[in-house]
Short mmCIF file of C-alpha atoms and ligand atoms in Angstrom, two decimals:
data_model
loop_
_atom_site.label_atom_id
_atom_site.label_comp_id
_atom_site.label_asym_id
_atom_site.label_seq_id
_atom_site.Cartn_x
_atom_site.Cartn_y
_atom_site.Cartn_z
CA UNK A 1 125.02 48.95 117.08
CA UNK A 2 127.22 48.21 114.04
CA UNK A 3 128.89 51.58 114.45
CA UNK A 4 129.71 50.78 118.09
CA UNK A 5 131.14 47.41 117.26
CA UNK A 6 133.56 48.79 114.72
CA UNK A 7 134.40 52.06 116.52
CA UNK A 8 138.04 51.12 117.14
CA UNK A 9 138.58 50.30 113.46
CA UNK A 10 138.01 53.86 112.32
CA UNK A 11 141.29 55.03 113.80
CA UNK A 12 143.29 52.44 111.84
CA UNK A 13 144.97 54.22 108.90
CA UNK A 14 143.47 53.08 105.61
CA UNK A 15 140.70 51.02 107.25
CA UNK A 16 137.57 50.90 105.07
CA UNK A 17 134.72 49.24 106.94
CA UNK A 18 132.28 49.55 104.04
CA UNK A 19 134.48 47.61 101.65
CA UNK A 20 134.65 44.80 104.23
CA UNK A 21 130.89 44.84 104.81
CA UNK A 22 130.34 44.45 101.05
CA UNK A 23 132.91 41.66 100.66
CA UNK A 24 132.40 37.92 100.16
CA UNK A 25 135.19 35.57 101.26
CA UNK A 26 135.17 31.82 100.64
CA UNK A 27 137.07 29.87 103.31
CA UNK A 28 137.95 26.39 102.10
CA UNK A 29 138.69 24.17 105.10
CA UNK A 30 137.32 25.00 108.55
CA UNK A 31 139.85 23.23 110.77
CA UNK A 32 142.43 24.94 112.96
CA UNK A 33 143.44 27.55 110.36
CA UNK A 34 139.95 28.10 108.98
CA UNK A 35 138.50 28.62 112.48
CA UNK A 36 140.84 31.49 113.25
CA UNK A 37 140.65 33.04 109.77
CA UNK A 38 136.84 32.94 109.89
CA UNK A 39 136.76 34.37 113.40
CA UNK A 40 139.02 37.29 112.48
CA UNK A 41 137.21 38.11 109.23
CA UNK A 42 133.81 37.94 110.93
CA UNK A 43 134.89 40.16 113.83
CA UNK A 44 136.58 42.57 111.41
CA UNK A 45 133.21 42.97 109.67
CA UNK A 46 133.46 41.02 106.42
CA UNK A 47 129.84 40.85 105.22
CA UNK A 48 129.58 37.35 103.81
CA UNK A 49 131.52 34.17 104.48
CA UNK A 50 131.20 30.92 102.55
CA UNK A 51 132.51 28.08 104.74
CA UNK A 52 133.33 24.78 103.03
CA UNK A 53 134.47 21.58 104.78
CA UNK A 54 133.17 18.00 104.56
CA UNK A 55 134.23 16.93 108.06
CA UNK A 56 132.61 16.74 111.47
CA UNK A 57 133.92 18.12 114.77
CA UNK A 58 136.08 15.64 116.68
CA UNK A 59 137.44 15.85 120.21
CA UNK A 60 141.00 16.20 118.85
CA UNK A 61 139.98 19.45 117.08
CA UNK A 62 139.11 21.25 120.31
CA UNK A 63 142.68 22.15 121.28
CA UNK A 64 143.04 24.38 118.18
CA UNK A 65 139.59 25.61 117.15
CA UNK A 66 138.11 28.62 118.98
CA UNK A 67 134.75 28.32 117.20
CA UNK A 68 133.97 24.74 118.30
CA UNK A 69 132.48 23.62 121.62
CA UNK A 70 132.63 20.20 123.25
CA UNK A 71 128.89 19.75 122.81
CA UNK A 72 129.34 20.20 119.04
CA UNK A 73 131.39 17.00 118.67
CA UNK A 74 129.73 15.05 115.86
CA UNK A 75 128.24 18.15 114.20
CA UNK A 76 129.41 19.38 110.81
CA UNK A 77 132.42 21.67 111.25
CA UNK A 78 130.84 24.31 109.01
CA UNK A 79 127.60 24.32 111.03
CA UNK A 80 129.42 24.46 114.36
CA UNK A 81 131.58 27.34 113.12
CA UNK A 82 128.59 29.19 111.65
CA UNK A 83 126.65 28.94 114.93
CA UNK A 84 129.48 30.56 116.89
CA UNK A 85 130.15 33.19 114.22
CA UNK A 86 126.48 34.19 114.03
CA UNK A 87 126.49 34.91 117.77
CA UNK A 88 129.86 36.67 117.63
CA UNK A 89 129.15 38.87 114.60
CA UNK A 90 125.41 39.50 114.23
CA UNK A 91 124.39 40.56 110.73
CA UNK A 92 127.06 38.56 108.93
CA UNK A 93 125.77 36.36 106.11
CA UNK A 94 127.05 32.82 106.54
CA UNK A 95 126.85 30.12 103.91
CA UNK A 96 128.01 26.79 105.38
CA UNK A 97 128.70 23.95 102.91
CA UNK A 98 129.34 20.53 104.35
CA UNK A 99 131.09 19.19 101.28
CA UNK A 100 134.48 18.78 99.68
CA UNK A 101 135.59 21.76 97.62
CA UNK A 102 134.47 20.55 94.18
CA UNK A 103 130.94 19.77 95.44
CA UNK A 104 130.73 22.64 97.89
CA UNK A 105 131.63 25.85 96.07
CA UNK A 106 130.93 26.35 92.36
CA UNK A 107 133.37 28.00 89.98
CA UNK A 108 131.10 31.03 89.51
CA UNK A 109 131.12 31.52 93.30
CA UNK A 110 134.93 31.34 93.39
CA UNK A 111 135.05 33.80 90.47
CA UNK A 112 132.67 36.25 92.14
CA UNK A 113 134.16 36.06 95.65
CA UNK A 114 136.36 38.98 96.63
CA UNK A 115 138.83 36.53 98.14
CA UNK A 116 139.26 32.77 98.46
CA UNK A 117 141.31 31.43 101.38
CA UNK A 118 142.64 27.87 101.41
CA UNK A 119 142.94 26.52 104.97
CA UNK A 120 143.71 22.99 103.85
CA UNK A 121 145.93 20.27 105.21
CA UNK A 122 147.09 18.32 102.17
CA UNK A 123 148.88 19.05 98.94
CA UNK A 124 146.20 17.23 96.94
CA UNK A 125 143.51 19.55 98.33
CA UNK A 126 145.68 22.61 97.58
CA UNK A 127 146.31 21.43 94.02
CA UNK A 128 142.57 21.02 93.57
CA UNK A 129 141.84 24.52 94.91
CA UNK A 130 144.66 26.02 92.83
CA UNK A 131 143.22 24.36 89.74
CA UNK A 132 139.70 25.66 90.37
CA UNK A 133 140.84 29.18 91.23
CA UNK A 134 143.02 29.15 88.10
CA UNK A 135 140.04 28.20 85.91
CA UNK A 136 138.20 31.39 86.88
CA UNK A 137 141.22 33.60 87.70
CA UNK A 138 140.08 33.91 91.33
CA UNK A 139 142.54 35.57 93.74
CA UNK A 140 143.32 33.28 96.66
CA UNK A 141 145.62 32.86 99.63
CA UNK A 142 146.95 29.49 100.73
CA UNK A 143 147.77 29.03 104.41
CA UNK A 144 149.78 26.10 105.77
CA UNK A 145 151.34 25.31 109.14
CA UNK A 146 154.60 23.68 110.19
CA UNK A 147 155.32 22.61 113.81
CA UNK A 148 156.30 26.15 114.94
CA UNK A 149 155.18 28.39 112.12
CA UNK A 150 154.11 28.00 108.53
CA UNK A 151 153.60 29.77 105.24
CA UNK A 152 151.12 32.22 103.81
CA UNK A 153 151.12 32.11 100.02
CA UNK A 154 149.15 34.78 98.19
CA UNK A 155 148.10 34.08 94.60
CA UNK A 156 146.47 37.40 93.89
CA UNK A 157 147.52 37.91 90.27
CA UNK A 158 146.20 35.31 87.85
CA UNK A 159 149.07 36.20 85.49
CA UNK A 160 151.73 35.64 88.21
CA UNK A 161 153.07 32.40 89.70
CA UNK A 162 150.38 29.96 90.87
CA UNK A 163 150.50 27.32 93.62
CA UNK A 164 151.16 24.63 91.05
CA UNK A 165 154.10 26.46 89.37
CA UNK A 166 156.50 25.31 92.11
CA UNK A 167 155.39 21.65 91.97
CA UNK A 168 156.72 18.78 89.88
CA UNK A 169 154.41 16.94 87.48
CA UNK A 170 154.22 14.04 89.97
CA UNK A 171 153.27 16.37 92.82
CA UNK A 172 150.55 17.99 90.70
CA UNK A 173 149.09 14.66 89.63
CA UNK A 174 148.30 13.65 93.21
CA UNK A 175 145.29 15.91 92.94
CA UNK A 176 144.01 13.88 90.00
CA UNK A 177 143.90 10.57 91.87
CA UNK A 178 140.53 8.97 91.17
CA UNK A 179 138.20 8.28 94.06
CA UNK A 180 138.73 4.55 93.61
CA UNK A 181 142.28 5.06 94.94
CA UNK A 182 140.94 6.68 98.08
CA UNK A 183 141.20 3.46 100.06
CA UNK A 184 144.99 3.80 100.31
CA UNK A 185 146.04 4.16 103.95
CA UNK A 186 145.78 7.84 104.92
CA UNK A 187 148.98 9.60 106.02
CA UNK A 188 149.16 9.96 109.81
CA UNK A 189 148.02 13.40 110.97
CA UNK A 190 150.91 15.83 111.44
CA UNK A 191 151.63 17.25 114.88
CA UNK A 192 150.01 20.66 115.30
CA UNK A 193 149.17 23.15 118.03
CA UNK A 194 147.07 26.23 118.46
CA UNK A 195 149.95 28.72 118.63
CA UNK A 196 151.24 27.86 115.15
CA UNK A 197 147.81 27.67 113.51
CA UNK A 198 146.67 30.93 115.14
CA UNK A 199 149.88 32.68 114.10
CA UNK A 200 149.61 31.62 110.46
CA UNK A 201 145.85 32.24 110.37
CA UNK A 202 146.26 35.75 111.79
CA UNK A 203 148.88 36.56 109.19
CA UNK A 204 146.63 35.17 106.46
CA UNK A 205 143.69 37.24 107.68
CA UNK A 206 145.86 40.36 107.88
CA UNK A 207 146.80 39.94 104.23
CA UNK A 208 143.20 39.22 103.22
CA UNK A 209 141.84 42.28 105.03
CA UNK A 210 144.42 44.53 103.40
CA UNK A 211 143.57 43.18 99.95
CA UNK A 212 139.83 43.60 100.61
CA UNK A 213 140.42 47.23 101.59
CA UNK A 214 142.68 47.81 98.54
CA UNK A 215 145.72 48.47 100.74
CA UNK A 216 149.14 47.51 99.33
CA UNK A 217 150.51 44.07 100.22
CA UNK A 218 153.74 42.18 99.56
CA UNK A 219 152.32 39.58 97.22
CA UNK A 220 154.98 37.00 97.96
CA UNK A 221 155.09 33.87 100.10
CA UNK A 222 155.61 34.70 103.78
CA UNK A 223 157.53 32.03 105.70
CA UNK A 224 157.01 32.30 109.45
CA UNK A 225 159.61 30.58 111.66
CA UNK A 226 158.52 30.59 115.28
CA UNK A 227 161.58 28.64 116.41
CA UNK A 228 164.02 31.33 115.33
CA UNK A 229 161.61 34.23 115.73
CA UNK A 230 161.86 35.17 112.08
CA UNK A 231 159.61 35.74 109.11
CA UNK A 232 160.73 36.31 105.55
CA UNK A 233 159.42 36.75 102.03
CA UNK A 234 160.11 34.14 99.37
CA UNK A 235 160.11 34.97 95.67
CA UNK A 236 158.33 32.49 93.43
CA UNK A 237 158.38 32.45 89.66
CA UNK A 238 155.83 31.50 87.06
CA UNK A 239 156.49 28.21 85.27
CA UNK A 240 155.54 28.64 81.59
CA UNK A 241 154.91 24.87 81.37
CA UNK A 242 152.59 24.78 84.38
CA UNK A 243 149.26 23.29 83.20
CA UNK A 244 147.16 25.50 85.50
CA UNK A 245 147.25 28.63 83.33
CA UNK A 246 144.30 27.90 81.08
CA UNK A 247 141.25 29.77 82.39
CA UNK A 248 137.69 29.29 81.16
CA UNK A 249 136.48 32.01 78.78
CA UNK A 250 133.93 34.43 80.27
CA UNK A 251 130.46 32.85 80.17
CA UNK A 252 128.14 34.69 77.74
CA UNK A 253 124.71 35.70 79.07
CA UNK A 254 122.82 33.04 77.08
CA UNK A 255 124.96 30.29 78.68
CA UNK A 256 124.02 31.40 82.20
CA UNK A 257 121.10 29.07 82.73
CA UNK A 258 118.12 29.74 85.03
CA UNK A 259 118.73 26.33 86.64
CA UNK A 260 120.49 25.57 89.90
CA UNK A 261 122.51 22.59 91.10
CA UNK A 262 119.20 21.20 92.38
CA UNK A 263 117.86 20.90 88.82
CA UNK A 264 117.39 17.43 87.35
CA UNK A 265 119.38 15.93 84.50
CA UNK A 266 116.20 16.12 82.38
CA UNK A 267 115.82 19.86 83.03
CA UNK A 268 119.44 20.52 82.14
CA UNK A 269 119.28 18.39 78.99
CA UNK A 270 116.15 20.29 77.86
CA UNK A 271 118.02 23.59 78.25
CA UNK A 272 120.89 22.48 75.99
CA UNK A 273 121.23 21.75 72.30
CA UNK A 274 120.60 18.13 71.22
CA UNK A 275 123.48 15.66 71.59
CA UNK A 276 125.12 17.71 74.36
CA UNK A 277 127.37 15.73 76.69
CA UNK A 278 127.57 17.32 80.15
CA UNK A 279 131.01 16.80 81.66
CA UNK A 280 131.68 16.49 85.40
CA UNK A 281 134.67 17.93 87.29
CA UNK A 282 134.87 14.85 89.47
CA UNK A 283 133.81 11.30 88.63
CA UNK A 284 130.32 10.30 89.73
CA UNK A 285 129.54 6.83 91.01
CA UNK A 286 127.49 5.39 88.14
CA UNK A 287 127.07 1.72 89.02
CA UNK A 288 128.33 -1.10 91.18
CA UNK A 289 128.52 -4.50 89.50
CA UNK A 290 129.01 -7.95 91.02
CA UNK A 291 131.66 -10.02 89.25
CA UNK A 292 130.21 -13.14 90.90
CA UNK A 293 126.55 -13.16 89.81
CA UNK A 294 126.30 -10.14 87.50
CA UNK A 295 123.96 -8.16 89.77
CA UNK A 296 124.22 -4.45 88.93
CA UNK A 297 123.16 -1.43 90.99
CA UNK A 298 123.02 1.41 88.44
CA UNK A 299 121.15 3.99 90.49
CA UNK A 300 123.95 6.60 90.21
CA UNK A 301 123.72 8.83 93.31
CA UNK A 302 122.54 6.00 95.52
CA UNK A 303 125.19 3.48 94.46
CA UNK A 304 126.74 2.05 97.62
CA UNK A 305 130.01 0.28 98.27
CA UNK A 306 128.70 -2.86 99.90
CA UNK A 307 128.73 -6.61 99.34
CA UNK A 308 126.44 -7.96 96.63
CA UNK A 309 122.93 -8.37 98.10
CA UNK A 310 122.48 -11.58 96.07
CA UNK A 311 125.74 -13.50 96.56
CA UNK A 312 127.84 -11.52 99.06
CA UNK A 313 130.81 -10.96 96.69
CA UNK A 314 132.24 -7.41 96.70
CA UNK A 315 130.58 -5.02 94.23
CA UNK A 316 132.91 -3.23 91.81
CA UNK A 317 132.10 0.46 91.42
CA UNK A 318 132.25 2.19 88.04
CA UNK A 319 132.44 5.92 87.71
CA UNK A 320 131.35 8.34 84.99
CA UNK A 321 132.90 11.61 83.93
CA UNK A 322 129.81 12.81 82.08
CA UNK A 323 126.07 12.67 82.72
CA UNK A 324 125.42 10.57 79.59
CA UNK A 325 123.04 7.78 80.57
CA UNK A 326 122.16 9.32 83.94
CA UNK A 327 118.54 8.87 85.13
CA UNK A 328 116.45 11.91 84.02
CA UNK A 329 115.17 12.48 87.57
CA UNK A 330 118.69 12.57 89.05
CA UNK A 331 119.50 15.92 90.62
CA UNK A 332 122.84 17.51 89.74
CA UNK A 333 123.70 18.05 93.42
CA UNK A 334 123.24 14.30 94.04
CA UNK A 335 126.29 13.60 91.88
CA UNK A 336 128.31 16.35 93.56
CA UNK A 337 127.64 19.37 91.32
CA UNK A 338 128.26 22.48 93.45
CA UNK A 339 126.02 25.55 93.79
CA UNK A 340 126.69 27.99 90.92
CA UNK A 341 128.95 25.52 89.18
CA UNK A 342 130.31 26.13 85.70
CA UNK A 343 130.15 22.92 83.67
CA UNK A 344 131.75 22.02 80.36
CA UNK A 345 129.37 20.78 77.68
CA UNK A 346 130.57 18.86 74.64
CA UNK A 347 128.61 19.01 71.40
CA UNK A 348 129.51 17.91 67.87
CA UNK A 349 130.66 21.49 67.25
CA UNK A 350 133.05 21.65 70.22
CA UNK A 351 133.25 22.24 73.98
CA UNK A 352 131.69 25.25 75.67
CA UNK A 353 130.73 26.16 79.23
CA UNK A 354 127.44 26.76 81.00
CA UNK A 355 126.89 28.45 84.35
CA UNK A 356 124.28 27.37 86.90
CA UNK A 357 122.25 29.94 88.84
CA UNK A 358 122.12 30.19 92.62
CA UNK A 359 118.49 29.03 92.88
ZN1 ZN B 1 151.23 27.76 87.60
ZN1 ZN B 2 126.55 -11.10 93.26
#
């Protein structure tokens, strides 16, 4: 059955079906670009896809997303995509994550994936993905559309230019905006259509497949201009002052803990040396305090942005960047720790890293 499905591939020079079947690709963003990239990789026979996106299917997605159906409006994008992919490519292993990148895919997963593909729609999200891929030297490809084309930017060599090298300090810092700034008015959605997103996604998938099969690629930015009918390569250079070139040291075996992201704070604390401070990659909501009557909701994961239940004044949220003071029964995933995350731990003798297991 598998042999039949891939019969036409065998006549493609250099095609190596087995290397695709063994490969894991993480697709970050399952909108218009991610739909087409996932569809192509699944049909080409990539063995395992991790799909990460926090959003749900909306009616306005349906003009550009071949994996979504009208009856899936309101469902998680990753679940809708996985359902269609499972029917289209039986035998593929799908790992849908309805979460933002930092909570959805751990650093050890990015490190161990054969390829990471960014199908994102904002610079802040790209900066975040570039930062995480840089921490574990993960090869990745960034795809982005313009009204009649777009760019495919491969970052395959951790010692070459990275996505952040071409940005100014101000552009990079957008990715660091704390969650409390998230109530700024969102930028209006850019105009987009299925021809441009399919074109860029197909080019991205072509590059990814060649890399997965160890075929040579031009590892430079490809700019696709559908208006003029042109595509060209753009040379980028590595900025020695770029702050994204500081990877985490390899994790020694004794720092790979037999605990998952579903472990509790108490279990993690027990596994570490005394006085360890567990640092988080993104701030966790620690408490919400009322400036009117002093009421304080300090339940961490369950802290809600709502008016004070006692006096109706707005509650002011406070965030934490470490798990110090967190309730012992709190699960790591409840504060946004991703599966197979690598976390920094601070002790009196310095900072080191620990790696969480899959289960
Ligand atoms: Zn850089
Ligand atoms: Zn109050």
